[in-house]
Tab-separated table of C-alpha atoms and ligand atoms in Angstrom:
chain	number	residue	atom	x	y	z
S	1	MET	CA	105.408	76.051	152.794
S	2	ASP	CA	103.623	77.175	155.899
S	3	TYR	CA	100.158	78.660	156.265
S	4	LEU	CA	101.394	82.269	155.958
S	5	ASP	CA	103.218	81.475	152.718
S	6	ASN	CA	100.003	80.008	151.270
S	7	LEU	CA	98.042	83.078	152.348
S	8	PHE	CA	100.629	85.426	150.871
S	9	PHE	CA	100.599	83.403	147.651
S	10	ALA	CA	96.789	83.619	147.422
S	11	ILE	CA	96.936	87.413	147.920
S	12	LEU	CA	99.663	87.719	145.278
S	13	LEU	CA	97.547	85.716	142.842
S	14	ILE	CA	94.362	87.700	143.507
S	15	CYS	CA	96.202	91.045	143.113
S	16	GLY	CA	98.012	89.869	139.960
S	17	PHE	CA	94.939	88.562	138.164
S	18	GLY	CA	92.667	91.284	139.645
S	19	TYR	CA	94.748	94.142	138.226
S	20	PHE	CA	95.052	92.324	134.911
S	21	PHE	CA	91.290	91.875	134.530
S	22	THR	CA	90.658	95.507	135.565
S	23	ASN	CA	92.857	96.629	132.679
S	24	ILE	CA	91.294	94.140	130.257
S	25	LYS	CA	87.901	95.681	131.110
S	26	LYS	CA	89.318	99.116	130.239
S	27	ILE	CA	90.567	97.849	126.883
S	28	LYS	CA	87.147	96.357	126.141
S	29	ARG	CA	85.432	99.622	127.102
S	30	ASN	CA	87.814	101.635	124.893
S	31	ILE	CA	87.372	99.327	121.898
S	32	ASN	CA	83.619	99.666	122.279
S	33	LEU	CA	83.959	103.433	121.872
S	34	GLY	CA	84.267	102.633	118.166
S	35	ILE	CA	81.370	102.556	115.715
S	36	ALA	CA	79.512	99.238	115.618
S	37	ILE	CA	80.067	97.053	112.557
S	38	ASP	CA	79.050	93.476	111.992
S	39	ARG	CA	81.912	91.036	111.485
S	40	THR	CA	80.120	87.816	112.299
S	41	ASP	CA	79.546	86.672	108.715
S	42	ASN	CA	81.265	83.565	107.322
S	43	PRO	CA	82.369	82.095	110.668
S	44	SER	CA	84.184	79.134	109.060
S	45	ALA	CA	86.509	81.460	107.099
S	46	ARG	CA	87.054	83.495	110.264
S	47	TRP	CA	87.969	80.441	112.381
S	48	LYS	CA	90.307	79.314	109.599
S	49	ASN	CA	91.993	82.727	109.527
S	50	MET	CA	92.454	82.661	113.269
S	51	ALA	CA	93.843	79.121	113.245
S	52	MET	CA	96.228	79.781	110.363
S	53	ILE	CA	97.384	83.302	111.134
S	54	ALA	CA	97.197	83.729	114.921
S	55	LEU	CA	97.809	80.151	116.035
S	56	GLY	CA	99.772	78.808	113.051
S	57	GLN	CA	101.600	82.137	112.471
S	58	SER	CA	101.441	81.515	108.719
S	59	LYS	CA	102.200	85.142	107.815
S	60	MET	CA	105.110	85.396	110.266
S	61	VAL	CA	107.169	82.820	108.373
S	62	LYS	CA	107.151	84.914	105.200
S	63	ARG	CA	110.327	86.265	106.774
S	64	PRO	CA	111.748	82.868	107.828
S	65	VAL	CA	114.393	83.850	110.419
S	66	ALA	CA	112.123	86.095	112.468
S	67	GLY	CA	109.184	83.779	111.827
S	68	ILE	CA	110.818	80.596	113.125
S	69	LEU	CA	112.354	82.350	116.138
S	70	HIS	CA	108.975	83.887	116.924
S	71	ILE	CA	107.263	80.494	116.753
S	72	ILE	CA	109.846	79.057	119.191
S	73	VAL	CA	109.317	81.896	121.663
S	74	TYR	CA	105.548	81.798	121.305
S	75	VAL	CA	105.081	78.029	121.502
S	76	GLY	CA	107.750	77.677	124.186
S	77	PHE	CA	106.376	80.437	126.341
S	78	VAL	CA	102.786	79.217	126.123
S	79	ILE	CA	103.614	75.552	126.765
S	80	ILE	CA	106.024	76.245	129.626
S	81	ASN	CA	103.298	78.220	131.321
S	82	ILE	CA	101.260	75.016	131.583
S	83	GLU	CA	103.601	74.429	134.490
S	84	LEU	CA	101.934	77.421	136.088
S	85	LEU	CA	99.065	75.114	137.034
S	86	GLU	CA	101.376	73.038	139.221
S	87	ILE	CA	102.951	76.149	140.732
S	88	ILE	CA	99.507	77.557	141.599
S	89	ILE	CA	98.350	74.321	143.237
S	90	ASP	CA	101.639	74.011	145.164
S	91	GLY	CA	101.442	77.655	146.217
S	92	LEU	CA	97.858	77.497	147.423
S	93	PHE	CA	97.965	74.132	149.175
S	94	GLY	CA	101.570	73.918	150.335
S	95	THR	CA	102.372	70.823	148.237
S	96	HIS	CA	105.615	70.381	146.349
S	97	ARG	CA	105.542	69.362	142.678
S	98	VAL	CA	102.084	67.948	143.078
S	99	PHE	CA	102.034	66.423	139.588
S	100	SER	CA	105.274	64.470	140.057
S	101	SER	CA	103.100	61.524	141.134
S	102	MET	CA	102.253	61.144	137.413
S	103	GLY	CA	105.649	59.468	137.064
S	104	ALA	CA	107.020	59.068	133.523
S	105	LEU	CA	104.418	61.442	132.025
S	106	TYR	CA	105.560	64.161	134.423
S	107	GLY	CA	109.158	63.528	133.398
S	108	LEU	CA	108.187	63.801	129.741
S	109	LEU	CA	106.325	67.073	130.293
S	110	ILE	CA	109.078	68.747	132.321
S	111	SER	CA	111.703	67.524	129.827
S	112	SER	CA	109.848	69.233	127.011
S	113	PHE	CA	109.436	72.382	129.136
S	114	GLU	CA	113.177	72.432	129.867
S	115	ILE	CA	114.109	71.991	126.192
S	116	LEU	CA	111.668	74.706	125.200
S	117	ALA	CA	113.015	77.012	127.931
S	118	LEU	CA	116.507	76.597	126.493
S	119	LEU	CA	115.276	77.242	122.939
S	120	VAL	CA	113.322	80.325	124.072
S	121	LEU	CA	116.460	81.599	125.810
S	122	VAL	CA	118.495	81.195	122.606
S	123	ALA	CA	115.739	82.756	120.443
S	124	VAL	CA	115.336	85.852	122.645
S	125	ILE	CA	119.113	86.362	122.678
S	126	VAL	CA	119.069	86.314	118.850
S	127	PHE	CA	116.129	88.737	118.878
S	128	TRP	CA	118.081	91.020	121.224
S	129	ILE	CA	121.104	90.924	118.908
S	130	ARG	CA	118.922	91.798	115.888
S	131	ARG	CA	117.531	94.811	117.739
S	132	ASN	CA	120.612	96.094	119.533
S	133	VAL	CA	123.698	94.891	117.674
S	134	ILE	CA	122.621	94.394	114.041
S	135	LYS	CA	120.070	97.231	114.482
S	136	LEU	CA	117.614	96.219	111.767
S	137	LYS	CA	116.214	99.371	110.203
S	138	ARG	CA	112.602	98.697	111.146
S	139	PHE	CA	113.614	98.525	114.838
S	140	ILE	CA	115.461	101.829	114.861
S	141	ASN	CA	112.999	103.934	112.849
S	142	PRO	CA	112.128	107.243	114.541
S	143	ASP	CA	108.483	106.201	115.090
S	144	LEU	CA	109.799	103.784	117.745
S	145	ASN	CA	111.701	106.453	119.682
S	146	GLY	CA	111.126	106.496	123.434
S	147	PHE	CA	109.153	103.856	125.266
S	148	PRO	CA	108.302	101.632	122.235
S	149	LYS	CA	112.005	101.000	121.580
S	150	ASN	CA	112.653	100.103	125.222
S	151	ASP	CA	109.453	98.060	125.366
S	152	GLY	CA	110.850	95.657	122.758
S	153	ASN	CA	113.943	95.106	124.911
S	154	TYR	CA	112.119	94.945	128.268
S	155	ILE	CA	110.055	92.003	127.103
S	156	LEU	CA	113.174	90.164	125.908
S	157	TYR	CA	114.813	90.704	129.321
S	158	PHE	CA	111.615	89.467	130.987
S	159	GLU	CA	111.691	86.278	128.944
S	160	MET	CA	115.408	85.713	129.554
S	161	VAL	CA	114.946	86.112	133.312
S	162	LEU	CA	111.818	83.931	133.484
S	163	MET	CA	113.410	81.092	131.509
S	164	THR	CA	116.598	81.290	133.600
S	165	LEU	CA	114.598	81.220	136.834
S	166	PHE	CA	112.669	78.194	135.589
S	167	LEU	CA	115.858	76.261	134.854
S	168	VAL	CA	117.588	77.355	138.098
S	169	MET	CA	114.484	76.398	140.065
S	170	ASN	CA	114.646	72.901	138.597
S	171	ALA	CA	118.446	72.607	138.925
S	172	THR	CA	118.441	73.471	142.642
S	173	ASP	CA	115.426	71.322	143.526
S	174	THR	CA	117.104	68.295	145.128
S	175	HIS	CA	113.827	66.367	145.304
S	176	PHE	CA	113.265	66.879	141.554
S	177	GLN	CA	116.869	66.076	140.640
S	178	LEU	CA	116.718	62.826	142.666
S	179	LEU	CA	113.726	61.732	140.571
S	180	ASN	CA	116.146	61.927	137.631
S	181	SER	CA	113.228	62.251	135.239
S	182	GLY	CA	112.489	65.419	133.327
S	183	ASN	CA	115.744	67.144	134.280
S	184	ILE	CA	117.078	66.865	130.729
S	185	VAL	CA	118.599	70.372	130.771
S	186	SER	CA	118.719	71.290	134.455
S	187	GLN	CA	120.949	68.291	135.338
S	188	PHE	CA	123.757	70.131	133.535
S	189	ILE	CA	123.170	73.281	135.587
S	190	THR	CA	123.084	71.456	138.933
S	191	PRO	CA	126.902	70.997	139.110
S	192	ILE	CA	127.278	74.813	139.236
S	193	PHE	CA	125.742	74.622	142.718
S	194	SER	CA	127.830	71.621	143.882
S	195	GLY	CA	129.603	73.535	146.671
S	196	VAL	CA	126.374	74.992	148.072
S	197	SER	CA	124.961	73.565	151.337
S	198	THR	CA	121.580	71.809	151.278
S	199	SER	CA	119.869	74.620	153.204
S	200	ASN	CA	121.251	77.293	150.881
S	201	LEU	CA	120.289	75.183	147.887
S	202	HIS	CA	116.741	75.075	149.249
S	203	LEU	CA	116.854	78.850	149.727
S	204	ILE	CA	117.960	79.376	146.099
S	205	GLU	CA	115.246	77.015	144.838
S	206	ARG	CA	112.530	78.809	146.874
S	207	THR	CA	113.772	82.224	145.754
S	208	ALA	CA	113.744	81.146	142.097
S	209	TRP	CA	110.261	79.652	142.587
S	210	TRP	CA	108.822	82.865	144.110
S	211	LEU	CA	110.565	85.116	141.592
S	212	HIS	CA	109.346	82.913	138.737
S	213	ILE	CA	105.680	83.112	139.708
S	214	SER	CA	105.923	86.820	140.649
S	215	GLY	CA	107.674	87.490	137.325
S	216	ILE	CA	104.884	85.766	135.412
S	217	LEU	CA	102.283	87.915	137.172
S	218	VAL	CA	104.284	91.087	136.517
S	219	PHE	CA	104.664	90.024	132.873
S	220	LEU	CA	100.924	89.416	132.616
S	221	ASN	CA	100.188	92.902	133.898
S	222	TYR	CA	102.902	94.511	131.803
S	223	LEU	CA	101.092	93.290	128.673
S	224	TYR	CA	98.479	96.035	129.054
S	225	PHE	CA	101.143	98.734	128.763
S	226	SER	CA	103.051	97.005	125.998
S	227	LYS	CA	102.859	96.029	122.339
S	228	HIS	CA	102.882	92.474	123.683
S	229	LEU	CA	99.168	92.677	124.185
S	230	HIS	CA	99.126	90.995	120.775
S	231	ILE	CA	99.832	87.680	122.540
S	232	LEU	CA	96.154	87.779	123.524
S	233	LEU	CA	94.516	90.086	120.994
S	234	ALA	CA	95.967	88.469	117.845
S	235	PHE	CA	93.214	85.849	118.162
S	236	PRO	CA	90.129	88.103	118.078
S	237	ASN	CA	91.949	90.454	115.706
S	238	THR	CA	92.446	87.790	113.037
S	239	TYR	CA	88.933	86.419	113.611
S	240	PHE	CA	87.266	89.790	113.031
S	241	ALA	CA	89.570	90.913	110.187
S	242	ASP	CA	88.053	92.083	106.927
S	243	LEU	CA	87.381	89.107	104.631
S	244	ASN	CA	86.835	91.185	101.490
S	245	PRO	CA	89.520	91.301	98.766
S	246	LEU	CA	92.246	93.813	99.691
S	247	GLY	CA	91.446	96.322	96.961
S	248	GLU	CA	87.786	96.552	97.899
S	249	LEU	CA	87.013	99.738	99.770
S	250	SER	CA	83.937	100.110	101.936
S	251	ASN	CA	81.330	102.553	100.685
S	252	LEU	CA	79.433	105.086	102.730
S	253	GLU	CA	75.838	103.953	102.426
S	254	ALA	CA	74.362	107.461	102.472
S	255	VAL	CA	76.684	108.557	99.661
S	256	THR	CA	76.036	105.393	97.613
S	257	ASN	CA	72.281	105.959	97.844
S	258	GLU	CA	72.677	109.560	96.698
S	259	VAL	CA	74.840	108.541	93.737
S	260	LYS	CA	72.444	105.771	92.705
S	261	LEU	CA	69.621	108.243	92.766
S	262	MET	CA	71.547	110.735	90.644
S	263	MET	CA	72.451	108.040	88.109
S	264	ASP	CA	68.924	106.700	87.765
S	265	PRO	CA	67.237	108.390	84.776
S	266	ASN	CA	63.800	107.333	86.031
S	267	ALA	CA	64.257	108.668	89.528
S	268	ASP	CA	61.774	111.258	90.645
S	269	LEU	CA	63.977	113.494	92.734
S	270	PHE	CA	60.992	115.335	94.145
S	271	ALA	CA	58.915	112.289	95.042
S	272	THR	CA	61.732	110.376	96.693
S	273	PRO	CA	63.240	111.762	99.857
S	274	VAL	CA	66.925	112.237	98.988
S	275	ALA	CA	67.955	111.368	102.493
S	276	THR	CA	66.166	111.310	105.777
S	277	GLU	CA	67.854	112.229	109.071
S	278	GLY	CA	69.153	108.845	110.293
S	279	ASP	CA	70.323	107.942	106.762
S	280	VAL	CA	73.041	110.527	106.972
S	281	PRO	CA	75.924	109.814	109.363
S	282	ALA	CA	76.643	112.466	112.000
S	283	LYS	CA	80.062	112.872	110.439
S	284	PHE	CA	81.619	111.658	107.205
S	285	GLY	CA	84.897	109.867	107.772
S	286	ALA	CA	86.991	110.006	110.932
S	287	SER	CA	88.770	112.815	112.721
S	288	ASP	CA	89.073	111.053	116.075
S	289	VAL	CA	89.114	107.537	117.475
S	290	GLN	CA	85.394	107.520	118.267
S	291	ASP	CA	84.708	107.887	114.519
S	292	LEU	CA	86.580	104.685	113.705
S	293	ASN	CA	84.896	101.307	113.957
S	294	TRP	CA	85.604	98.917	116.825
S	295	VAL	CA	87.682	96.558	114.639
S	296	GLN	CA	90.020	99.420	113.729
S	297	LEU	CA	90.406	100.164	117.443
S	298	LEU	CA	91.026	96.468	118.152
S	299	ASN	CA	93.686	96.631	115.378
S	300	ALA	CA	95.370	99.514	117.198
S	301	TYR	CA	95.572	97.598	120.481
S	302	THR	CA	96.819	94.480	118.685
S	303	CYS	CA	99.616	96.042	116.630
S	304	THR	CA	102.917	94.354	117.484
S	305	GLU	CA	104.942	97.363	116.281
S	306	CYS	CA	106.978	94.914	114.191
S	307	GLY	CA	107.305	97.469	111.377
S	308	ARG	CA	106.798	94.976	108.559
S	309	CYS	CA	104.148	97.328	107.166
S	310	THR	CA	106.437	100.357	107.235
S	311	SER	CA	109.346	98.453	105.733
S	312	SER	CA	107.197	97.562	102.710
S	313	CYS	CA	105.352	100.885	102.381
S	314	PRO	CA	106.327	102.581	99.093
S	315	ALA	CA	105.566	106.002	100.542
S	316	ASN	CA	107.886	105.405	103.490
S	317	LEU	CA	110.562	103.834	101.307
S	318	THR	CA	110.632	106.888	99.081
S	319	GLY	CA	111.157	109.229	102.011
S	320	LYS	CA	107.573	110.423	102.613
S	321	LYS	CA	106.438	111.165	106.123
S	322	LEU	CA	104.024	108.221	106.251
S	323	SER	CA	104.626	105.147	108.405
S	324	PRO	CA	101.665	102.737	108.657
S	325	ARG	CA	103.092	101.454	111.960
S	326	LYS	CA	102.926	104.991	113.333
S	327	ILE	CA	99.290	105.266	112.182
S	328	MET	CA	98.474	102.263	114.382
S	329	MET	CA	100.601	103.440	117.318
S	330	ASP	CA	99.065	106.934	117.180
S	331	THR	CA	95.557	105.483	117.101
S	332	ARG	CA	96.310	103.396	120.174
S	333	ASP	CA	97.927	106.343	122.012
S	334	ARG	CA	94.961	108.600	121.282
S	335	LEU	CA	92.508	105.863	122.309
S	336	GLU	CA	94.366	105.426	125.591
S	337	GLU	CA	94.238	109.201	126.114
S	338	VAL	CA	90.477	109.216	125.518
S	339	GLY	CA	90.155	106.262	127.918
S	340	ARG	CA	92.080	108.121	130.654
S	341	ASN	CA	89.850	111.152	130.091
S	342	ILE	CA	86.754	108.955	130.625
S	343	ASP	CA	88.282	107.408	133.768
S	344	ALA	CA	89.072	110.845	135.192
S	345	ASN	CA	85.590	112.182	134.455
S	346	LYS	CA	83.418	109.479	136.007
S	347	GLY	CA	82.754	107.565	132.814
S	348	VAL	CA	82.097	110.531	130.506
S	349	PHE	CA	84.414	111.870	127.825
S	350	ILE	CA	85.010	115.601	128.273
S	351	PRO	CA	86.261	117.208	125.020
S	352	ASP	CA	89.958	117.991	125.365
S	353	ASN	CA	90.425	120.066	122.215
S	354	LYS	CA	92.501	117.296	120.704
S	355	THR	CA	91.825	114.852	117.891
S	356	LEU	CA	93.606	111.954	116.253
S	357	LEU	CA	93.756	114.100	113.126
S	358	ASN	CA	96.342	116.882	113.402
S	359	ASP	CA	97.352	116.228	117.037
S	360	TYR	CA	98.639	112.742	116.212
S	361	ILE	CA	98.361	112.132	112.468
S	362	THR	CA	98.894	114.948	110.000
S	363	PRO	CA	97.182	115.365	106.610
S	364	GLU	CA	100.664	115.177	105.046
S	365	GLU	CA	100.992	111.595	106.310
S	366	LEU	CA	97.502	110.689	105.115
S	367	TRP	CA	97.950	112.055	101.599
S	368	ALA	CA	101.294	110.306	101.181
S	369	CYS	CA	99.491	106.948	101.057
S	370	THR	CA	99.188	105.333	97.617
S	371	SER	CA	96.489	102.932	98.926
S	372	CYS	CA	98.549	100.046	97.553
S	373	ASN	CA	97.657	97.707	100.455
S	374	ALA	CA	101.256	96.495	100.868
S	375	CYS	CA	100.999	97.225	104.612
S	376	VAL	CA	97.860	95.091	104.940
S	377	GLU	CA	99.409	92.283	102.909
S	378	GLU	CA	102.577	92.300	105.027
S	379	CYS	CA	100.969	92.551	108.453
S	380	PRO	CA	101.434	89.228	110.267
S	381	ILE	CA	98.106	89.626	112.086
S	382	ASN	CA	95.843	91.147	109.408
S	383	ILE	CA	95.797	94.722	110.609
S	384	SER	CA	94.714	97.384	108.137
S	385	PRO	CA	96.395	100.776	108.627
S	386	LEU	CA	94.940	101.696	105.218
S	387	SER	CA	91.343	101.540	106.428
S	388	ILE	CA	92.130	104.194	109.069
S	389	ILE	CA	93.948	106.334	106.493
S	390	ILE	CA	90.971	106.140	104.108
S	391	ASP	CA	88.465	107.072	106.822
S	392	MET	CA	90.554	110.065	107.867
S	393	ARG	CA	90.933	111.183	104.256
S	394	ARG	CA	87.165	110.932	103.873
S	395	TYR	CA	86.818	113.347	106.760
S	396	LEU	CA	89.291	115.760	105.180
S	397	VAL	CA	87.514	115.679	101.818
S	398	MET	CA	83.872	115.469	102.822
S	399	GLU	CA	83.826	117.504	106.019
S	400	GLN	CA	86.638	119.963	105.439
S	401	SER	CA	86.987	120.093	101.633
S	402	ALA	CA	90.668	119.853	102.388
S	403	ALA	CA	91.980	117.627	99.605
S	404	PRO	CA	95.314	118.531	98.016
S	405	MET	CA	95.090	120.745	94.901
S	406	PRO	CA	95.770	118.034	92.261
S	407	LEU	CA	93.068	115.861	93.786
S	408	ASN	CA	90.574	118.708	93.853
S	409	ALA	CA	91.288	119.377	90.181
S	410	MET	CA	90.787	115.705	89.370
S	411	MET	CA	87.487	115.571	91.278
S	412	THR	CA	86.266	118.717	89.542
S	413	ASN	CA	87.080	117.099	86.179
S	414	VAL	CA	85.185	113.950	87.124
S	415	GLU	CA	82.243	116.083	88.169
S	416	ASN	CA	82.242	118.215	85.006
S	417	ASN	CA	83.670	115.928	82.340
S	418	GLY	CA	82.932	112.436	83.659
S	419	ALA	CA	86.661	111.718	83.464
S	420	PRO	CA	89.729	112.749	85.472
S	421	TRP	CA	91.176	114.730	82.531
S	422	GLN	CA	90.532	118.307	81.680
S	423	TYR	CA	88.821	118.077	78.297
S	424	ASN	CA	85.332	117.955	76.936
S	425	GLN	CA	83.272	114.759	77.238
S	426	GLN	CA	82.732	114.903	73.461
S	427	ASP	CA	86.461	114.518	72.924
S	428	ARG	CA	86.916	111.460	75.067
S	429	LEU	CA	87.156	109.030	72.162
S	430	ASN	CA	89.390	111.200	69.970
S	431	TRP	CA	92.313	108.964	70.722
S	432	LYS	CA	90.916	106.273	68.426
S	433	ASN	CA	90.959	108.660	65.460
S	434	GLU	CA	94.668	109.265	65.731
S	435	SER	CA	96.708	107.284	63.255
C	501	SF4	S1	98.480	101.368	101.583
C	501	SF4	FE1	99.423	103.326	102.083
C	501	SF4	S2	100.283	103.032	104.116
C	501	SF4	FE2	99.884	101.005	103.288
C	501	SF4	S3	101.809	100.401	102.310
C	501	SF4	FE3	100.570	101.347	100.699
C	501	SF4	S4	101.200	103.497	100.740
C	501	SF4	FE4	101.922	102.613	102.643
C	502	SF4	S1	100.321	97.086	111.589
C	502	SF4	FE1	100.945	94.933	111.435
C	502	SF4	S2	102.832	94.995	110.244
C	502	SF4	FE2	102.469	97.063	110.964
C	502	SF4	S3	103.634	97.225	112.851
C	502	SF4	FE3	101.547	96.648	113.402
C	502	SF4	S4	101.604	94.405	113.494
C	502	SF4	FE4	103.445	95.029	112.397
């Protein structure tokens, strides 16, 4: 490499990482548009969750085929990228395989990278077949129409190309092949290039090297636009996930205080302020992304669009309009739209007459939910579509009095009779008199 190559490489690196960090800052800003909640309690349980679920992928293997293939791709891709360190040093300082001086250890490392590259290649081909030939239902559902469907394939093509370039780069590197250490896979590719002159071989090796590093930088920046952001966000997402039992719903503090006061026979309703300004939230529930909390927004950015939630959702399975995956995708799309609005208006959100409710998610979808928590249970990275559904329903009920008729009747009965049924409180125990 000459001086100009090193300079060009440094510029490529600065642009690649610079654009990536600019977008990461945008994601952070958008997530912080959410309401503040504290999720720093019980750090040991949180670290354990992160280690088991994000790193150990314990929930992925509930579906063994996809789980094991995913672990191969994930582990392989991460470990192979350790080689990036050598590529960066070589690129910046004009060295060639700077770590090869480590001898046998270098051979061992590159051998494992080559084996993993081959396994990743096989795994992504199987993934591609599942999506495009077998056409698993959760990958062809209408909520994936358009870019999300292509996104799943693009990333597989990326991985195929990057792994192939890595192996070709090694196979055509005469210096590396002469070491005869670490070329456990590439030695079988080298014969393909047997008729190629040394200078052309060098040209192929350099081209593969440049395309490999450029491809990694493009991949890194593509993450922001893709569901594959979960590669990074799965870690904070599992750390900050709700630790409460699944069936436990959060209460609105202002409402709880009111109810407690009403239930207390000794309460002096006139002496005690029912609620001061500050106690009452500006809005009950959520109609737009800014009304959700920051963990729900982090959930939206982290969703892998795998569809495990939708494929286990009883509402979806019985033909209702609800898809928990779509709830997450819509939340992310709306959040991105709000973010673009802020960018275009010098850091201030200008109302655009749109909301997450109605423009993205309809009340019909929200009321189809049985709140069974199957989606939360199934999600491989502890996302809760249900918490968003509940918050949006709260808005419909408490701000718009827009609950469906049967629900309104039930709530009226609870209010009047202390029970969901339409009969007098006095008659509630009549059942025990029946023979
Ligand atoms: S909680 Fe709602 S969205 Fe989730 S699986 Fe059950 S019905 Fe579907
Ligand atoms: S919410 Fe979870 S299960 Fe559903 S699509 Fe997203 S990552 Fe998959």
